[in-house]
Amino acid sequence: MDIICSLFVSIELLYVLPKISYAADTISASQPLSDGRTLISKQGSFELGFFSPGDSGEKYVGIWYKNIPVKTVVWVANRDKPINGSAGALMINTAGSLILHDQNGSIVWSSNASSLKLPQNPVLQLLDSGNLVLRNEKDDNSESYLWQSFDYPSDTLLPGMKLGSDLSTGLNRQLSSWKNPDDPSAGEFTYRIDLYSYPDAAVWKLSSKYFRCGPWNGLRFSGVPELKPNPVFEFSFKSNQEEVYFTYDLKNKSMVSRLVLNQTSSSIERYVWIEDEQFWKLYASTPKDNCDVYGLCGAHGTCVISESPICQCLEKFKPKSPEKWNIMDWSEGCIRNTPLNCGNTDGFNKFTGLKLPDSANTWVNESMTLEECRAKCLKNCSCMAYTNADIRGGGSGCVMWFDDLTDMRQLAANGQDLYIRMPASELDHEGQSDRRAVKMLVIIAATIGSVCAILIFCYYIWRKVNVQERRENSGEAGNEDLELPLLDLATVTSSTNNFSDDSKLGEGGFGPVYKGTLADGQEIAVKRLSKNSGQGLKEFKNEVILIAKLQHRNLVRLLGCCIQGEEKMLVYEYLPNKSLDSFIFDQTKCKRLDWNRRFHIICGIARGLLYLHQDSRLRIIHRDLKASNVLLDHEMNPKISDFGMARPFGGDQTEGNTNKVVGTFGYMAPEYAVDGLFSIKSDVFSFGVLLLEIVTGKKNRGFFHPNHSLNLLGHAWTLWKEERPLELIDGLYEDSSSLFEVLRCIHIGLLCVQQHPEDRPIMSYVVLMLGSDGALPQPKQPGFFINRNPLEEVDSSSSKNKSYSANEISVTLLNAR
Ligand SMILES: *[C@@H]1O[C@H](CO)[C@@H](O)[C@H](O)[C@H]1NC(C)=O
Ligand SMILES: *[C@@H]1O[C@H](CO)[C@@H](O)[C@H](O)[C@H]1NC(C)=O
Ligand SMILES: *[C@@H]1O[C@H](CO)[C@@H](O)[C@H](O)[C@H]1NC(C)=O
Ligand SMILES: *[C@@H]1O[C@H](CO)[C@@H](O)[C@H](O)[C@H]1NC(C)=O
């Protein structure tokens, strides 16, 4: 009995062992793959087998990364029909298709191989690309695969996969999102290439367009400027008689990356696996902001994220229904100021910096020049606009639009030109028209223009002399017309002791700051702007006057300015308690700030920022809010300083982007640091960082924790998720009665620093949340969550780069060409 028993056991073992150590990448027709067994690709990158997402107990067959501990499924076979129970198996049937059956033998899923010839010895192999292929045993040529999983994507596009159509077979490869992280069945979103004459990549939500990436312009999808050539990815797009598809690859093949259509976040996300930190880092995500909402601004409207409202009519167009437009219902779009009558007097105005309009009704010719394109468009009355189909090498090819132009936006960078049809009376000067009348008009306009210019110039000179005289007479400022005291250089110089080092208070983003004392004893702070401002004197003055009108109890008051030759200085009220950072980050001085003081400071800063964003006529975006830019008066009331600085000092405030990123790492929102896109929401991000710093008394940048390498945001987020946020303050406040308020502030701080600008609250809502105790939404993951990087150690020897961080890494990564 014993012998029989042990014999039985060893037979069982013999039978079980090979199963467990099974690590082949291939099975043949006689070897079904049952639940519990897996296929592993040759180099061990991917694994195929049975899995159950969440705790549903439903079984699916899928492919995931073998070496990544965060289980990441990239493909699912039977996504719409799970197996109950565990005795299912995947096998090649006699007809040479791949089938999945349940324990009763009924077929749950099959590959439907449509090959006419019966395959010879078919085998199923999992490749290191993540592709599962069915092929003839002897034939390893990718052209002759009987079937491959890359042709039937789930929600993930791996490097080398194609998104798009094979026109000869009618196969259309598109991504569709999972319903939710526990349910791989097809969700609401699909990402596909629409086969218009000028093909367009778009995400659809059920049967309506949700977001357009735009047509491929030779370098990238027109609406996704971040697809520009970069050191990490290689993108390509093919469009010919046989195929239309998009694909990408990694320049460094040892990196791991995936693109996923995510229903939870309603976006296309591109992740890179960070080996050292063992997590998926979000490299890019689209849509980025409200302007990416499909067709938001209607026909002939364009979305400008930095404008208010964000929808604007194209130049020479006006809202179709001004009433609706004014209550932010832009759906009816815009109409021409002057209707087209379609004669040969029409011409085209050039618009620049655009995401190209919806290309559903277009016509393309790859070989025409821009001139030929223009001529052809002019001849056809229904042609509304044209441009080059391919922008590489100065542009080539022709694309024409035959419909209202919809879903355009102004891009911060890498936007495109579009030539829009206009009646003769609306043509820009550059718009070439050979009509003599137009030429005459131009000449007349030019003459009037130059006469005006001369008059203005004379007036300016006269004014200048006049003001100078008056100033000399009075010895003081000519303030009536400036509404702002203009101090002379001598007064300022002597008040600051000739800008002596002793009187220097610090160095700000735009130059040093000095303390001065006027003859009457009034103390002032003088900001001496560095000389390389790109701005003219007049604009500078205008801006300063505007800023001087901003008055709020939580803003530092601008008292006057001093302009003489190259010197430009701003004179502020002097605040004896210096800046907030000298308190909260100081071991001893921080004791003077109990919780009530801190809360008072937080609320004050929030109100000051709200005023800048909403209540003042200027709607100023601060762009460099940080602890050292908040000053404290003698009663420890906070006052924001340096606001509006970006305006008079060369920053282009009317655009939503800038080449010159002013600001401070550690406080900068990801979209600002990376793409130069600023908005009130990037200020909200900085406010969130500042709030967390005030609450915890720790610096975001330079934050150190012995157990991990997260920055303060990452640390706060981790503790928050683990439901132990009080460890953040770690006995900082003795009075435990305030803990509720402390927790609420941490919660609000995390809401402000969320990765996506659209998730962050606006300041009026922040002020509301601070002042009430209603329920708050759950925060999502913050932007710039990690801080350290192995490079930091390498670079820490050079003093300049002492706090080199992952933030800067991603900046250079994304901005490099
Ligand atoms: C398999 O068959 C049994 C008996 O007919 C039935 O009770 C069971 O529900 C079936 N299982 C599946 C998964 O169809
Ligand atoms: C590619 O990436 C790996 C790991 O990510 C790195 O070790 C290697 O140096 C990189 N190779 C190149 C050529 O950049
Ligand atoms: C989708 O987004 C959610 C939240 O933004 C995230 O938790 C999840 O991991 C993402 N899914 C995939 C497949 O990356
Ligand atoms: C204008 O172009 C449209 C679209 O290609 C075409 O259907 C129509 O026939 C053209 N009209 C003329 C007059 O060429």
CSV table of N, CA and C in Angstrom, one decimal, residues 655-776:
chain,number,residue,atom,x,y,z
A,655,GLU,N,0.0,85.6,-23.9
A,655,GLU,CA,0.1,84.3,-24.5
A,655,GLU,C,0.1,83.3,-23.3
A,656,GLY,N,-0.4,82.1,-23.6
A,656,GLY,CA,-0.4,81.1,-22.6
A,656,GLY,C,0.8,80.3,-22.5
A,657,ASN,N,1.9,80.9,-23.1
A,657,ASN,CA,3.1,80.1,-23.0
A,657,ASN,C,4.3,81.1,-23.1
A,658,THR,N,5.4,80.7,-22.7
A,658,THR,CA,6.5,81.6,-22.8
A,658,THR,C,7.8,80.8,-23.0
A,659,ASN,N,8.7,81.4,-23.6
A,659,ASN,CA,10.0,80.7,-23.8
A,659,ASN,C,10.8,80.9,-22.5
A,660,LYS,N,10.6,82.0,-21.8
A,660,LYS,CA,11.4,82.3,-20.7
A,660,LYS,C,10.5,81.8,-19.5
A,661,VAL,N,10.9,80.7,-19.0
A,661,VAL,CA,10.1,80.2,-17.8
A,661,VAL,C,10.7,80.8,-16.6
A,662,VAL,N,9.9,81.8,-16.0
A,662,VAL,CA,10.4,82.4,-14.7
A,662,VAL,C,9.7,81.5,-13.7
A,663,GLY,N,10.3,81.4,-12.5
A,663,GLY,CA,9.7,80.5,-11.5
A,663,GLY,C,10.7,79.7,-10.9
A,664,THR,N,10.3,78.9,-9.9
A,664,THR,CA,11.3,78.2,-9.1
A,664,THR,C,11.0,76.8,-9.1
A,665,PHE,N,11.9,75.9,-9.4
A,665,PHE,CA,11.7,74.5,-9.3
A,665,PHE,C,11.3,74.1,-7.9
A,666,GLY,N,10.4,73.2,-7.8
A,666,GLY,CA,9.8,72.8,-6.5
A,666,GLY,C,8.5,73.5,-6.4
A,667,TYR,N,8.3,74.6,-7.0
A,667,TYR,CA,7.0,75.3,-6.9
A,667,TYR,C,6.2,75.3,-8.3
A,668,MET,N,7.0,74.9,-9.3
A,668,MET,CA,6.4,75.1,-10.7
A,668,MET,C,5.5,73.9,-11.0
A,669,ALA,N,4.4,74.2,-11.6
A,669,ALA,CA,3.5,73.1,-12.0
A,669,ALA,C,4.1,72.4,-13.2
A,670,PRO,N,3.9,71.1,-13.3
A,670,PRO,CA,4.5,70.3,-14.4
A,670,PRO,C,4.3,70.9,-15.8
A,671,GLU,N,3.0,71.3,-16.1
A,671,GLU,CA,2.8,71.8,-17.5
A,671,GLU,C,3.5,73.1,-17.7
A,672,TYR,N,3.8,73.9,-16.7
A,672,TYR,CA,4.6,75.1,-16.9
A,672,TYR,C,6.1,74.8,-17.0
A,673,ALA,N,6.6,74.0,-16.1
A,673,ALA,CA,8.0,73.7,-16.2
A,673,ALA,C,8.4,73.0,-17.5
A,674,VAL,N,7.5,72.1,-17.9
A,674,VAL,CA,7.8,71.2,-19.1
A,674,VAL,C,7.4,71.9,-20.4
A,675,ASP,N,6.2,72.5,-20.5
A,675,ASP,CA,5.8,73.0,-21.8
A,675,ASP,C,5.8,74.5,-21.8
A,676,GLY,N,6.1,75.2,-20.6
A,676,GLY,CA,6.0,76.6,-20.6
A,676,GLY,C,4.5,77.1,-20.6
A,677,LEU,N,3.6,76.2,-20.3
A,677,LEU,CA,2.2,76.7,-20.3
A,677,LEU,C,1.9,77.1,-18.9
A,678,PHE,N,1.5,78.4,-18.8
A,678,PHE,CA,1.1,78.9,-17.5
A,678,PHE,C,-0.4,79.3,-17.5
A,679,SER,N,-0.9,79.3,-16.4
A,679,SER,CA,-2.3,79.7,-16.3
A,679,SER,C,-2.6,79.9,-14.8
A,680,ILE,N,-3.8,80.3,-14.5
A,680,ILE,CA,-4.1,80.5,-13.0
A,680,ILE,C,-3.9,79.2,-12.3
A,681,LYS,N,-4.0,78.1,-13.0
A,681,LYS,CA,-3.9,76.8,-12.4
A,681,LYS,C,-2.5,76.4,-12.1
A,682,SER,N,-1.5,77.0,-12.8
A,682,SER,CA,-0.1,76.7,-12.4
A,682,SER,C,0.2,77.5,-11.1
A,683,ASP,N,-0.5,78.7,-11.0
A,683,ASP,CA,-0.3,79.4,-9.7
A,683,ASP,C,-0.9,78.6,-8.6
A,684,VAL,N,-2.1,78.0,-8.8
A,684,VAL,CA,-2.7,77.2,-7.8
A,684,VAL,C,-1.8,76.0,-7.4
A,685,PHE,N,-1.1,75.5,-8.3
A,685,PHE,CA,-0.1,74.4,-8.0
A,685,PHE,C,0.9,75.0,-7.0
A,686,SER,N,1.5,76.1,-7.4
A,686,SER,CA,2.5,76.7,-6.5
A,686,SER,C,1.9,77.0,-5.1
A,687,PHE,N,0.7,77.5,-5.1
A,687,PHE,CA,0.0,77.8,-3.8
A,687,PHE,C,-0.1,76.5,-3.0
A,688,GLY,N,-0.4,75.4,-3.7
A,688,GLY,CA,-0.5,74.1,-2.9
A,688,GLY,C,0.8,73.7,-2.3
A,689,VAL,N,1.9,73.9,-3.1
A,689,VAL,CA,3.2,73.5,-2.5
A,689,VAL,C,3.5,74.4,-1.3
A,690,LEU,N,3.2,75.7,-1.5
A,690,LEU,CA,3.5,76.6,-0.4
A,690,LEU,C,2.6,76.3,0.9
A,691,LEU,N,1.4,76.0,0.6
A,691,LEU,CA,0.5,75.6,1.7
A,691,LEU,C,1.1,74.4,2.5
A,692,LEU,N,1.5,73.4,1.7
A,692,LEU,CA,2.0,72.2,2.4
A,692,LEU,C,3.3,72.5,3.2
A,693,GLU,N,4.1,73.4,2.6
A,693,GLU,CA,5.3,73.8,3.3
A,693,GLU,C,5.0,74.5,4.6
A,694,ILE,N,4.0,75.4,4.5
A,694,ILE,CA,3.7,76.1,5.8
A,694,ILE,C,3.1,75.2,6.8
A,695,VAL,N,2.3,74.2,6.4
A,695,VAL,CA,1.7,73.3,7.4
A,695,VAL,C,2.8,72.4,8.0
A,696,THR,N,3.7,71.9,7.1
A,696,THR,CA,4.7,70.9,7.6
A,696,THR,C,6.0,71.6,8.1
A,697,GLY,N,6.3,72.8,7.7
A,697,GLY,CA,7.5,73.4,8.0
A,697,GLY,C,8.7,72.8,7.3
A,698,LYS,N,8.4,72.1,6.2
A,698,LYS,CA,9.5,71.5,5.4
A,698,LYS,C,9.5,72.0,4.0
A,699,LYS,N,10.7,72.1,3.4
A,699,LYS,CA,10.8,72.6,2.0
A,699,LYS,C,10.4,71.4,1.1
A,700,ASN,N,9.7,71.8,0.0
A,700,ASN,CA,9.4,70.7,-1.0
A,700,ASN,C,10.7,70.3,-1.7
A,701,ARG,N,11.4,71.3,-2.1
A,701,ARG,CA,12.7,70.9,-2.8
A,701,ARG,C,13.7,70.8,-1.7
A,702,GLY,N,14.5,69.8,-1.7
A,702,GLY,CA,15.5,69.6,-0.7
A,702,GLY,C,14.9,68.8,0.5
A,703,PHE,N,13.7,68.3,0.3
A,703,PHE,CA,13.1,67.5,1.4
A,703,PHE,C,13.8,66.2,1.4
A,704,PHE,N,14.1,65.8,2.7
A,704,PHE,CA,14.8,64.5,2.8
A,704,PHE,C,14.1,63.6,3.8
A,705,HIS,N,14.0,62.4,3.4
A,705,HIS,CA,13.4,61.4,4.2
A,705,HIS,C,14.3,60.1,4.2
A,706,PRO,N,14.7,59.5,5.3
A,706,PRO,CA,15.6,58.4,5.3
A,706,PRO,C,15.1,57.2,4.5
A,707,ASN,N,13.8,57.0,4.5
A,707,ASN,CA,13.3,55.8,3.9
A,707,ASN,C,12.9,55.8,2.4
A,708,HIS,N,12.8,56.9,1.8
A,708,HIS,CA,12.5,56.9,0.4
A,708,HIS,C,13.0,58.2,-0.2
A,709,SER,N,12.9,58.3,-1.5
A,709,SER,CA,13.4,59.5,-2.2
A,709,SER,C,12.3,60.4,-2.8
A,710,LEU,N,11.2,60.5,-2.1
A,710,LEU,CA,10.1,61.3,-2.6
A,710,LEU,C,10.4,62.8,-2.2
A,711,ASN,N,9.8,63.7,-2.9
A,711,ASN,CA,9.9,65.1,-2.4
A,711,ASN,C,8.7,65.2,-1.4
A,712,LEU,N,8.5,66.5,-0.9
A,712,LEU,CA,7.5,66.7,0.1
A,712,LEU,C,6.1,66.3,-0.5
A,713,LEU,N,5.9,66.6,-1.8
A,713,LEU,CA,4.6,66.3,-2.3
A,713,LEU,C,4.4,64.8,-2.4
A,714,GLY,N,5.4,64.1,-2.8
A,714,GLY,CA,5.3,62.7,-2.9
A,714,GLY,C,5.1,62.0,-1.5
A,715,HIS,N,5.8,62.6,-0.5
A,715,HIS,CA,5.8,62.1,0.8
A,715,HIS,C,4.4,62.3,1.4
A,716,ALA,N,3.8,63.5,1.2
A,716,ALA,CA,2.5,63.9,1.7
A,716,ALA,C,1.5,63.0,1.0
A,717,TRP,N,1.6,62.7,-0.3
A,717,TRP,CA,0.7,61.9,-1.0
A,717,TRP,C,0.7,60.5,-0.5
A,718,THR,N,1.9,60.0,-0.3
A,718,THR,CA,2.0,58.6,0.2
A,718,THR,C,1.4,58.4,1.5
A,719,LEU,N,1.7,59.4,2.4
A,719,LEU,CA,1.1,59.3,3.8
A,719,LEU,C,-0.4,59.4,3.7
A,720,TRP,N,-0.9,60.3,2.8
A,720,TRP,CA,-2.3,60.5,2.6
A,720,TRP,C,-3.0,59.2,2.2
A,721,LYS,N,-2.4,58.6,1.2
A,721,LYS,CA,-3.0,57.3,0.7
A,721,LYS,C,-3.0,56.3,1.8
A,722,GLU,N,-1.9,56.3,2.6
A,722,GLU,CA,-1.8,55.3,3.6
A,722,GLU,C,-2.6,55.7,4.9
A,723,GLU,N,-3.3,56.8,4.7
A,723,GLU,CA,-4.2,57.3,5.8
A,723,GLU,C,-3.5,57.6,7.1
A,724,ARG,N,-2.3,58.1,7.0
A,724,ARG,CA,-1.6,58.5,8.2
A,724,ARG,C,-1.0,59.9,7.9
A,725,PRO,N,-1.8,60.9,7.5
A,725,PRO,CA,-1.3,62.2,7.1
A,725,PRO,C,-0.7,63.0,8.3
A,726,LEU,N,-1.1,62.6,9.5
A,726,LEU,CA,-0.7,63.4,10.7
A,726,LEU,C,0.8,63.2,10.9
A,727,GLU,N,1.4,62.1,10.3
A,727,GLU,CA,2.9,62.0,10.4
A,727,GLU,C,3.6,63.1,9.7
A,728,LEU,N,2.9,63.8,8.8
A,728,LEU,CA,3.5,64.9,8.1
A,728,LEU,C,3.9,66.0,9.1
A,729,ILE,N,3.1,66.2,10.1
A,729,ILE,CA,3.4,67.3,11.0
A,729,ILE,C,4.1,66.9,12.3
A,730,ASP,N,4.0,65.6,12.5
A,730,ASP,CA,5.0,65.0,13.5
A,730,ASP,C,5.2,65.9,14.7
A,731,GLY,N,4.2,66.1,15.5
A,731,GLY,CA,4.3,66.9,16.7
A,731,GLY,C,4.7,68.3,16.6
A,732,LEU,N,4.5,68.9,15.4
A,732,LEU,CA,4.8,70.3,15.2
A,732,LEU,C,3.9,71.2,16.1
A,733,TYR,N,2.7,70.8,16.2
A,733,TYR,CA,1.7,71.7,16.9
A,733,TYR,C,1.3,71.0,18.2
A,734,GLU,N,1.5,71.8,19.3
A,734,GLU,CA,1.2,71.2,20.6
A,734,GLU,C,-0.4,71.1,20.8
A,735,ASP,N,-1.0,72.1,20.3
A,735,ASP,CA,-2.5,72.2,20.5
A,735,ASP,C,-3.2,71.2,19.6
A,736,SER,N,-3.7,70.1,20.2
A,736,SER,CA,-4.3,69.1,19.3
A,736,SER,C,-5.8,69.5,18.8
A,737,SER,N,-6.3,70.6,19.4
A,737,SER,CA,-7.6,71.0,19.0
A,737,SER,C,-7.7,71.5,17.6
A,738,SER,N,-6.5,71.8,17.0
A,738,SER,CA,-6.5,72.3,15.7
A,738,SER,C,-6.3,71.2,14.6
A,739,LEU,N,-6.2,70.0,15.1
A,739,LEU,CA,-5.9,68.9,14.1
A,739,LEU,C,-6.8,68.8,12.9
A,740,PHE,N,-8.1,69.1,13.2
A,740,PHE,CA,-9.1,69.0,12.1
A,740,PHE,C,-8.7,70.0,11.0
A,741,GLU,N,-8.4,71.2,11.5
A,741,GLU,CA,-8.0,72.2,10.5
A,741,GLU,C,-6.7,71.9,9.8
A,742,VAL,N,-5.8,71.3,10.5
A,742,VAL,CA,-4.5,70.9,9.9
A,742,VAL,C,-4.8,69.9,8.8
A,743,LEU,N,-5.5,68.9,9.1
A,743,LEU,CA,-5.8,67.9,8.1
A,743,LEU,C,-6.5,68.4,6.9
A,744,ARG,N,-7.4,69.3,7.2
A,744,ARG,CA,-8.2,69.9,6.1
A,744,ARG,C,-7.2,70.7,5.1
A,745,CYS,N,-6.3,71.4,5.8
A,745,CYS,CA,-5.3,72.2,5.0
A,745,CYS,C,-4.5,71.2,4.1
A,746,ILE,N,-4.0,70.1,4.7
A,746,ILE,CA,-3.2,69.2,3.9
A,746,ILE,C,-4.1,68.7,2.7
A,747,HIS,N,-5.3,68.4,3.0
A,747,HIS,CA,-6.2,67.9,2.0
A,747,HIS,C,-6.4,68.9,0.8
A,748,ILE,N,-6.5,70.2,1.2
A,748,ILE,CA,-6.7,71.2,0.2
A,748,ILE,C,-5.4,71.4,-0.6
A,749,GLY,N,-4.3,71.3,0.2
A,749,GLY,CA,-2.9,71.4,-0.5
A,749,GLY,C,-2.8,70.3,-1.5
A,750,LEU,N,-3.2,69.1,-1.2
A,750,LEU,CA,-3.1,68.0,-2.2
A,750,LEU,C,-4.0,68.2,-3.4
A,751,LEU,N,-5.2,68.8,-3.2
A,751,LEU,CA,-6.1,69.1,-4.3
A,751,LEU,C,-5.4,70.2,-5.2
A,752,CYS,N,-4.7,71.1,-4.6
A,752,CYS,CA,-4.0,72.1,-5.5
A,752,CYS,C,-2.9,71.6,-6.3
A,753,VAL,N,-2.2,70.6,-5.9
A,753,VAL,CA,-1.0,70.2,-6.6
A,753,VAL,C,-1.2,69.0,-7.5
A,754,GLN,N,-2.5,68.7,-7.8
A,754,GLN,CA,-2.8,67.5,-8.7
A,754,GLN,C,-2.1,67.7,-10.0
A,755,GLN,N,-1.7,66.6,-10.6
A,755,GLN,CA,-1.0,66.5,-11.8
A,755,GLN,C,-1.7,67.4,-12.9
A,756,HIS,N,-3.0,67.1,-13.1
A,756,HIS,CA,-3.7,67.8,-14.2
A,756,HIS,C,-4.3,69.1,-13.8
A,757,PRO,N,-4.0,70.2,-14.5
A,757,PRO,CA,-4.4,71.5,-14.2
A,757,PRO,C,-6.0,71.5,-14.0
A,758,GLU,N,-6.7,70.8,-14.9
A,758,GLU,CA,-8.1,70.9,-14.8
A,758,GLU,C,-8.7,70.3,-13.5
A,759,ASP,N,-7.9,69.4,-12.9
A,759,ASP,CA,-8.4,68.9,-11.6
A,759,ASP,C,-8.2,69.8,-10.4
A,760,ARG,N,-7.3,70.8,-10.6
A,760,ARG,CA,-7.0,71.7,-9.5
A,760,ARG,C,-8.1,72.7,-9.3
A,761,PRO,N,-8.5,73.0,-8.1
A,761,PRO,CA,-9.5,74.0,-7.9
A,761,PRO,C,-9.0,75.4,-8.2
A,762,ILE,N,-10.0,76.3,-8.6
A,762,ILE,CA,-9.6,77.7,-8.7
A,762,ILE,C,-9.5,78.4,-7.3
A,763,MET,N,-8.9,79.6,-7.3
A,763,MET,CA,-8.6,80.2,-5.9
A,763,MET,C,-9.9,80.5,-5.2
A,764,SER,N,-11.0,80.9,-5.9
A,764,SER,CA,-12.2,81.2,-5.1
A,764,SER,C,-12.7,80.0,-4.4
A,765,TYR,N,-12.5,78.8,-5.0
A,765,TYR,CA,-12.9,77.6,-4.4
A,765,TYR,C,-12.0,77.2,-3.2
A,766,VAL,N,-10.7,77.5,-3.4
A,766,VAL,CA,-9.8,77.3,-2.3
A,766,VAL,C,-10.1,78.1,-1.1
A,767,VAL,N,-10.4,79.4,-1.4
A,767,VAL,CA,-10.8,80.3,-0.2
A,767,VAL,C,-12.0,79.8,0.5
A,768,LEU,N,-13.0,79.3,-0.4
A,768,LEU,CA,-14.2,78.8,0.2
A,768,LEU,C,-13.9,77.5,1.0
A,769,MET,N,-13.1,76.6,0.5
A,769,MET,CA,-12.8,75.4,1.3
A,769,MET,C,-12.1,75.7,2.6
A,770,LEU,N,-11.2,76.7,2.5
A,770,LEU,CA,-10.5,77.1,3.8
A,770,LEU,C,-11.4,77.6,4.8
A,771,GLY,N,-12.5,78.3,4.4
A,771,GLY,CA,-13.3,78.9,5.3
A,771,GLY,C,-14.6,78.1,5.7
A,772,SER,N,-14.7,76.9,5.2
A,772,SER,CA,-15.8,76.1,5.6
A,772,SER,C,-15.4,74.7,6.1
A,773,ASP,N,-16.4,73.9,6.4
A,773,ASP,CA,-15.9,72.5,6.7
A,773,ASP,C,-16.8,71.5,6.0
A,774,GLY,N,-17.2,71.8,4.8
A,774,GLY,CA,-18.0,70.9,4.0
A,774,GLY,C,-17.1,69.8,3.5
A,775,ALA,N,-17.7,68.8,2.8
A,775,ALA,CA,-16.9,67.7,2.3
A,775,ALA,C,-16.0,68.1,1.1
A,776,LEU,N,-14.8,67.5,1.0
A,776,LEU,CA,-13.9,67.9,-0.1
A,776,LEU,C,-13.7,66.7,-1.0
